[in-house]
Amino acid sequence: MTTITTQKLPSWMVLTEEGATITLRKPTLINQIEVNQIRMRAPTVRDVRLATQQSGGDDEKRELILFATLIEAGDKDISEMTIVDYSRIQASYFRLVEDDEPYSRSA
């Protein structure tokens, strides 16, 4: 497992090529187990497509479905999180889908 460290990360986020480990500010219930850290795997095209199909065009619902899939939780579990912890999930997701090496097309 290789840790990705091209940019300064917040102390609550650890990124690897496989995903992110996120330390929550407040322990929360995920699948009826109280946790203070969650693991988010890197998304696949299939994950995004399925969340888009299941959301019926609702962008907020799409994000909840996608994040629930990636952390293996129910969308109700995510809905019960504090805004700070949900923001940490969002930030981690966007770091996972960001390309660390910008594409440059040679002529």
Short mmCIF file of N, CA and C in Angstrom, two decimals:
data_model
loop_
_atom_site.label_atom_id
_atom_site.label_comp_id
_atom_site.label_asym_id
_atom_site.label_seq_id
_atom_site.Cartn_x
_atom_site.Cartn_y
_atom_site.Cartn_z
N MET A 1 0.85 -1.16 0.00
CA MET A 1 0.00 0.00 0.00
C MET A 1 0.90 1.23 0.00
N THR A 2 0.76 2.07 -1.00
CA THR A 2 1.56 3.27 -1.14
C THR A 2 0.75 4.47 -0.66
N THR A 3 1.35 5.27 0.22
CA THR A 3 0.69 6.48 0.68
C THR A 3 0.94 7.60 -0.31
N ILE A 4 -0.09 8.36 -0.63
CA ILE A 4 0.00 9.47 -1.55
C ILE A 4 0.25 10.74 -0.74
N THR A 5 1.35 11.44 -1.04
CA THR A 5 1.69 12.62 -0.25
C THR A 5 2.16 13.78 -1.12
N THR A 6 1.58 13.98 -2.28
CA THR A 6 2.04 15.05 -3.15
C THR A 6 1.62 16.42 -2.65
N GLN A 7 0.55 16.51 -1.89
CA GLN A 7 0.10 17.78 -1.33
C GLN A 7 -0.11 17.58 0.16
N LYS A 8 -0.03 18.69 0.90
CA LYS A 8 -0.26 18.62 2.35
C LYS A 8 -1.70 18.20 2.61
N LEU A 9 -1.85 17.18 3.42
CA LEU A 9 -3.17 16.67 3.78
C LEU A 9 -3.51 17.09 5.20
N PRO A 10 -4.80 17.23 5.49
CA PRO A 10 -5.19 17.49 6.88
C PRO A 10 -4.82 16.28 7.75
N SER A 11 -4.63 16.51 9.03
CA SER A 11 -4.20 15.44 9.93
C SER A 11 -5.24 14.32 10.04
N TRP A 12 -6.49 14.59 9.71
CA TRP A 12 -7.55 13.59 9.83
C TRP A 12 -7.69 12.71 8.58
N MET A 13 -6.87 12.94 7.54
CA MET A 13 -6.99 12.19 6.29
C MET A 13 -5.67 11.49 5.94
N VAL A 14 -5.76 10.20 5.64
CA VAL A 14 -4.62 9.44 5.13
C VAL A 14 -5.05 8.86 3.79
N LEU A 15 -4.32 9.21 2.73
CA LEU A 15 -4.64 8.72 1.39
C LEU A 15 -3.65 7.67 0.95
N THR A 16 -4.17 6.64 0.29
CA THR A 16 -3.35 5.65 -0.38
C THR A 16 -3.92 5.48 -1.78
N GLU A 17 -3.27 4.67 -2.58
CA GLU A 17 -3.79 4.41 -3.93
C GLU A 17 -5.13 3.67 -3.88
N GLU A 18 -5.38 2.96 -2.79
CA GLU A 18 -6.61 2.18 -2.66
C GLU A 18 -7.78 2.96 -2.08
N GLY A 19 -7.48 4.04 -1.36
CA GLY A 19 -8.56 4.79 -0.75
C GLY A 19 -8.07 5.76 0.31
N ALA A 20 -8.98 6.09 1.22
CA ALA A 20 -8.67 7.07 2.27
C ALA A 20 -9.14 6.53 3.62
N THR A 21 -8.40 6.88 4.65
CA THR A 21 -8.84 6.65 6.02
C THR A 21 -9.13 8.02 6.60
N ILE A 22 -10.34 8.17 7.13
CA ILE A 22 -10.82 9.45 7.61
C ILE A 22 -11.11 9.34 9.11
N THR A 23 -10.46 10.19 9.90
CA THR A 23 -10.74 10.24 11.33
C THR A 23 -11.88 11.22 11.53
N LEU A 24 -12.92 10.75 12.17
CA LEU A 24 -14.09 11.58 12.41
C LEU A 24 -13.89 12.45 13.65
N ARG A 25 -14.50 13.61 13.65
CA ARG A 25 -14.43 14.48 14.83
C ARG A 25 -15.28 13.89 15.95
N LYS A 26 -16.42 13.32 15.57
CA LYS A 26 -17.35 12.76 16.56
C LYS A 26 -17.63 11.30 16.19
N PRO A 27 -17.45 10.37 17.12
CA PRO A 27 -17.79 8.98 16.82
C PRO A 27 -19.23 8.88 16.32
N THR A 28 -19.44 8.00 15.36
CA THR A 28 -20.76 7.85 14.76
C THR A 28 -21.05 6.38 14.51
N LEU A 29 -22.33 6.05 14.36
CA LEU A 29 -22.72 4.67 14.10
C LEU A 29 -22.67 4.39 12.60
N ILE A 30 -21.90 3.37 12.23
CA ILE A 30 -21.87 2.87 10.86
C ILE A 30 -22.21 1.39 10.96
N ASN A 31 -23.30 1.00 10.33
CA ASN A 31 -23.77 -0.39 10.40
C ASN A 31 -23.90 -0.86 11.85
N GLN A 32 -24.45 0.01 12.68
CA GLN A 32 -24.76 -0.25 14.09
C GLN A 32 -23.51 -0.44 14.96
N ILE A 33 -22.36 0.01 14.47
CA ILE A 33 -21.12 -0.05 15.24
C ILE A 33 -20.57 1.36 15.36
N GLU A 34 -20.26 1.79 16.59
CA GLU A 34 -19.71 3.13 16.78
C GLU A 34 -18.25 3.14 16.34
N VAL A 35 -17.92 4.07 15.45
CA VAL A 35 -16.56 4.18 14.93
C VAL A 35 -16.08 5.62 15.02
N ASN A 36 -14.76 5.79 15.09
CA ASN A 36 -14.20 7.14 15.03
C ASN A 36 -13.33 7.33 13.79
N GLN A 37 -13.18 6.26 13.01
CA GLN A 37 -12.50 6.32 11.71
C GLN A 37 -13.29 5.50 10.72
N ILE A 38 -13.26 5.97 9.47
CA ILE A 38 -13.89 5.19 8.40
C ILE A 38 -12.90 5.07 7.26
N ARG A 39 -13.08 4.03 6.50
CA ARG A 39 -12.26 3.78 5.32
C ARG A 39 -13.12 3.98 4.10
N MET A 40 -12.64 4.79 3.17
CA MET A 40 -13.35 5.03 1.91
C MET A 40 -12.48 4.48 0.78
N ARG A 41 -13.03 3.55 0.02
CA ARG A 41 -12.26 3.03 -1.10
C ARG A 41 -12.36 3.98 -2.28
N ALA A 42 -11.40 3.90 -3.17
CA ALA A 42 -11.43 4.74 -4.37
C ALA A 42 -12.62 4.33 -5.24
N PRO A 43 -13.33 5.31 -5.80
CA PRO A 43 -14.52 4.99 -6.60
C PRO A 43 -14.15 4.44 -7.98
N THR A 44 -15.07 3.66 -8.51
CA THR A 44 -14.95 3.16 -9.88
C THR A 44 -16.00 3.85 -10.75
N VAL A 45 -15.84 3.73 -12.04
CA VAL A 45 -16.84 4.28 -12.95
C VAL A 45 -18.19 3.62 -12.68
N ARG A 46 -18.18 2.33 -12.38
CA ARG A 46 -19.43 1.60 -12.08
C ARG A 46 -20.13 2.20 -10.86
N ASP A 47 -19.37 2.53 -9.81
CA ASP A 47 -19.96 3.14 -8.60
C ASP A 47 -20.70 4.42 -8.96
N VAL A 48 -20.05 5.27 -9.75
CA VAL A 48 -20.64 6.56 -10.11
C VAL A 48 -21.89 6.35 -10.97
N ARG A 49 -21.80 5.45 -11.93
CA ARG A 49 -22.96 5.18 -12.81
C ARG A 49 -24.14 4.65 -12.03
N LEU A 50 -23.90 3.70 -11.12
CA LEU A 50 -25.00 3.13 -10.33
C LEU A 50 -25.64 4.18 -9.43
N ALA A 51 -24.82 5.01 -8.80
CA ALA A 51 -25.36 6.06 -7.94
C ALA A 51 -26.19 7.04 -8.76
N THR A 52 -25.74 7.36 -9.96
CA THR A 52 -26.48 8.27 -10.85
C THR A 52 -27.82 7.66 -11.23
N GLN A 53 -27.83 6.38 -11.57
CA GLN A 53 -29.07 5.70 -11.94
C GLN A 53 -30.05 5.63 -10.78
N GLN A 54 -29.54 5.33 -9.58
CA GLN A 54 -30.40 5.17 -8.41
C GLN A 54 -30.94 6.48 -7.87
N SER A 55 -30.28 7.59 -8.19
CA SER A 55 -30.66 8.87 -7.60
C SER A 55 -31.84 9.55 -8.31
N GLY A 56 -32.16 9.10 -9.51
CA GLY A 56 -33.28 9.71 -10.23
C GLY A 56 -33.06 11.19 -10.54
N GLY A 57 -31.82 11.59 -10.75
CA GLY A 57 -31.54 12.98 -11.10
C GLY A 57 -31.35 13.93 -9.92
N ASP A 58 -31.45 13.41 -8.71
CA ASP A 58 -31.26 14.22 -7.50
C ASP A 58 -29.78 14.18 -7.13
N ASP A 59 -29.06 15.30 -7.29
CA ASP A 59 -27.62 15.33 -7.06
C ASP A 59 -27.23 15.03 -5.61
N GLU A 60 -28.01 15.53 -4.66
CA GLU A 60 -27.71 15.25 -3.25
C GLU A 60 -27.85 13.76 -2.95
N LYS A 61 -28.92 13.17 -3.47
CA LYS A 61 -29.15 11.74 -3.26
C LYS A 61 -28.04 10.93 -3.92
N ARG A 62 -27.61 11.35 -5.09
CA ARG A 62 -26.52 10.67 -5.80
C ARG A 62 -25.26 10.65 -4.95
N GLU A 63 -24.93 11.78 -4.36
CA GLU A 63 -23.73 11.87 -3.52
C GLU A 63 -23.86 10.97 -2.30
N LEU A 64 -25.01 10.98 -1.64
CA LEU A 64 -25.23 10.12 -0.47
C LEU A 64 -25.10 8.65 -0.84
N ILE A 65 -25.71 8.25 -1.95
CA ILE A 65 -25.64 6.85 -2.39
C ILE A 65 -24.19 6.47 -2.70
N LEU A 66 -23.49 7.34 -3.40
CA LEU A 66 -22.11 7.06 -3.77
C LEU A 66 -21.22 6.93 -2.53
N PHE A 67 -21.31 7.89 -1.61
CA PHE A 67 -20.48 7.85 -0.41
C PHE A 67 -20.82 6.63 0.45
N ALA A 68 -22.10 6.30 0.56
CA ALA A 68 -22.50 5.12 1.33
C ALA A 68 -21.89 3.85 0.74
N THR A 69 -21.87 3.77 -0.56
CA THR A 69 -21.26 2.62 -1.23
C THR A 69 -19.76 2.56 -0.93
N LEU A 70 -19.09 3.69 -1.02
CA LEU A 70 -17.64 3.72 -0.88
C LEU A 70 -17.16 3.45 0.54
N ILE A 71 -17.99 3.77 1.54
CA ILE A 71 -17.60 3.49 2.92
C ILE A 71 -18.34 2.28 3.48
N GLU A 72 -19.11 1.62 2.64
CA GLU A 72 -19.87 0.42 3.01
C GLU A 72 -20.78 0.69 4.20
N ALA A 73 -21.59 1.72 4.05
CA ALA A 73 -22.54 2.11 5.09
C ALA A 73 -23.91 2.33 4.46
N GLY A 74 -24.91 2.48 5.29
CA GLY A 74 -26.23 2.84 4.79
C GLY A 74 -26.31 4.36 4.63
N ASP A 75 -27.14 4.82 3.69
CA ASP A 75 -27.24 6.27 3.52
C ASP A 75 -27.84 6.92 4.76
N LYS A 76 -28.60 6.16 5.56
CA LYS A 76 -29.11 6.69 6.83
C LYS A 76 -27.95 6.96 7.79
N ASP A 77 -26.94 6.08 7.79
CA ASP A 77 -25.76 6.29 8.64
C ASP A 77 -25.09 7.62 8.28
N ILE A 78 -24.95 7.88 7.00
CA ILE A 78 -24.31 9.12 6.56
C ILE A 78 -25.17 10.32 6.92
N SER A 79 -26.47 10.19 6.78
CA SER A 79 -27.39 11.29 7.09
C SER A 79 -27.34 11.69 8.56
N GLU A 80 -26.94 10.78 9.44
CA GLU A 80 -26.88 11.06 10.87
C GLU A 80 -25.54 11.67 11.29
N MET A 81 -24.58 11.78 10.38
CA MET A 81 -23.27 12.36 10.71
C MET A 81 -23.38 13.86 10.91
N THR A 82 -22.40 14.40 11.64
CA THR A 82 -22.33 15.86 11.76
C THR A 82 -21.88 16.43 10.41
N ILE A 83 -22.15 17.68 10.19
CA ILE A 83 -21.74 18.34 8.95
C ILE A 83 -20.22 18.33 8.81
N VAL A 84 -19.50 18.53 9.91
CA VAL A 84 -18.04 18.52 9.86
C VAL A 84 -17.54 17.18 9.33
N ASP A 85 -18.07 16.08 9.86
CA ASP A 85 -17.61 14.77 9.42
C ASP A 85 -18.05 14.47 7.99
N TYR A 86 -19.23 14.91 7.61
CA TYR A 86 -19.66 14.74 6.22
C TYR A 86 -18.74 15.52 5.29
N SER A 87 -18.34 16.70 5.70
CA SER A 87 -17.42 17.51 4.90
C SER A 87 -16.07 16.81 4.75
N ARG A 88 -15.66 16.09 5.78
CA ARG A 88 -14.42 15.32 5.68
C ARG A 88 -14.54 14.20 4.64
N ILE A 89 -15.70 13.57 4.59
CA ILE A 89 -15.93 12.54 3.58
C ILE A 89 -15.89 13.16 2.19
N GLN A 90 -16.57 14.30 2.03
CA GLN A 90 -16.54 14.98 0.73
C GLN A 90 -15.12 15.34 0.31
N ALA A 91 -14.36 15.93 1.22
CA ALA A 91 -12.99 16.33 0.91
C ALA A 91 -12.14 15.13 0.53
N SER A 92 -12.31 14.03 1.24
CA SER A 92 -11.55 12.82 0.95
C SER A 92 -11.92 12.26 -0.42
N TYR A 93 -13.20 12.26 -0.73
CA TYR A 93 -13.65 11.79 -2.04
C TYR A 93 -13.00 12.60 -3.15
N PHE A 94 -13.03 13.91 -3.03
CA PHE A 94 -12.48 14.75 -4.09
C PHE A 94 -10.96 14.59 -4.20
N ARG A 95 -10.29 14.31 -3.10
CA ARG A 95 -8.85 14.01 -3.18
C ARG A 95 -8.62 12.67 -3.87
N LEU A 96 -9.50 11.70 -3.65
CA LEU A 96 -9.34 10.39 -4.29
C LEU A 96 -9.52 10.45 -5.81
N VAL A 97 -10.38 11.34 -6.27
CA VAL A 97 -10.64 11.40 -7.72
C VAL A 97 -9.78 12.43 -8.43
N GLU A 98 -8.97 13.15 -7.67
CA GLU A 98 -8.08 14.15 -8.25
C GLU A 98 -6.84 13.45 -8.80
N ASP A 99 -6.42 13.84 -9.99
CA ASP A 99 -5.21 13.29 -10.56
C ASP A 99 -4.02 14.09 -10.06
N ASP A 100 -3.10 13.43 -9.39
CA ASP A 100 -1.94 14.12 -8.82
C ASP A 100 -0.95 14.61 -9.86
N GLU A 101 -1.02 14.05 -11.04
CA GLU A 101 -0.12 14.47 -12.11
C GLU A 101 -0.97 15.00 -13.27
N PRO A 102 -1.04 16.31 -13.41
CA PRO A 102 -1.87 16.89 -14.47
C PRO A 102 -1.47 16.36 -15.85
N TYR A 103 -2.47 16.11 -16.65
CA TYR A 103 -2.26 15.61 -18.00
C TYR A 103 -1.78 16.74 -18.89
N SER A 104 -0.75 16.48 -19.63
CA SER A 104 -0.23 17.48 -20.57
C SER A 104 -0.06 16.79 -21.91
N ARG A 105 -0.71 17.32 -22.90
CA ARG A 105 -0.67 16.69 -24.23
C ARG A 105 0.51 17.26 -25.02
N SER A 106 1.39 16.36 -25.45
CA SER A 106 2.56 16.79 -26.26
C SER A 106 2.15 16.87 -27.71
N ALA A 107 2.71 17.88 -28.41
CA ALA A 107 2.37 18.08 -29.82
C ALA A 107 3.15 17.14 -30.70
#
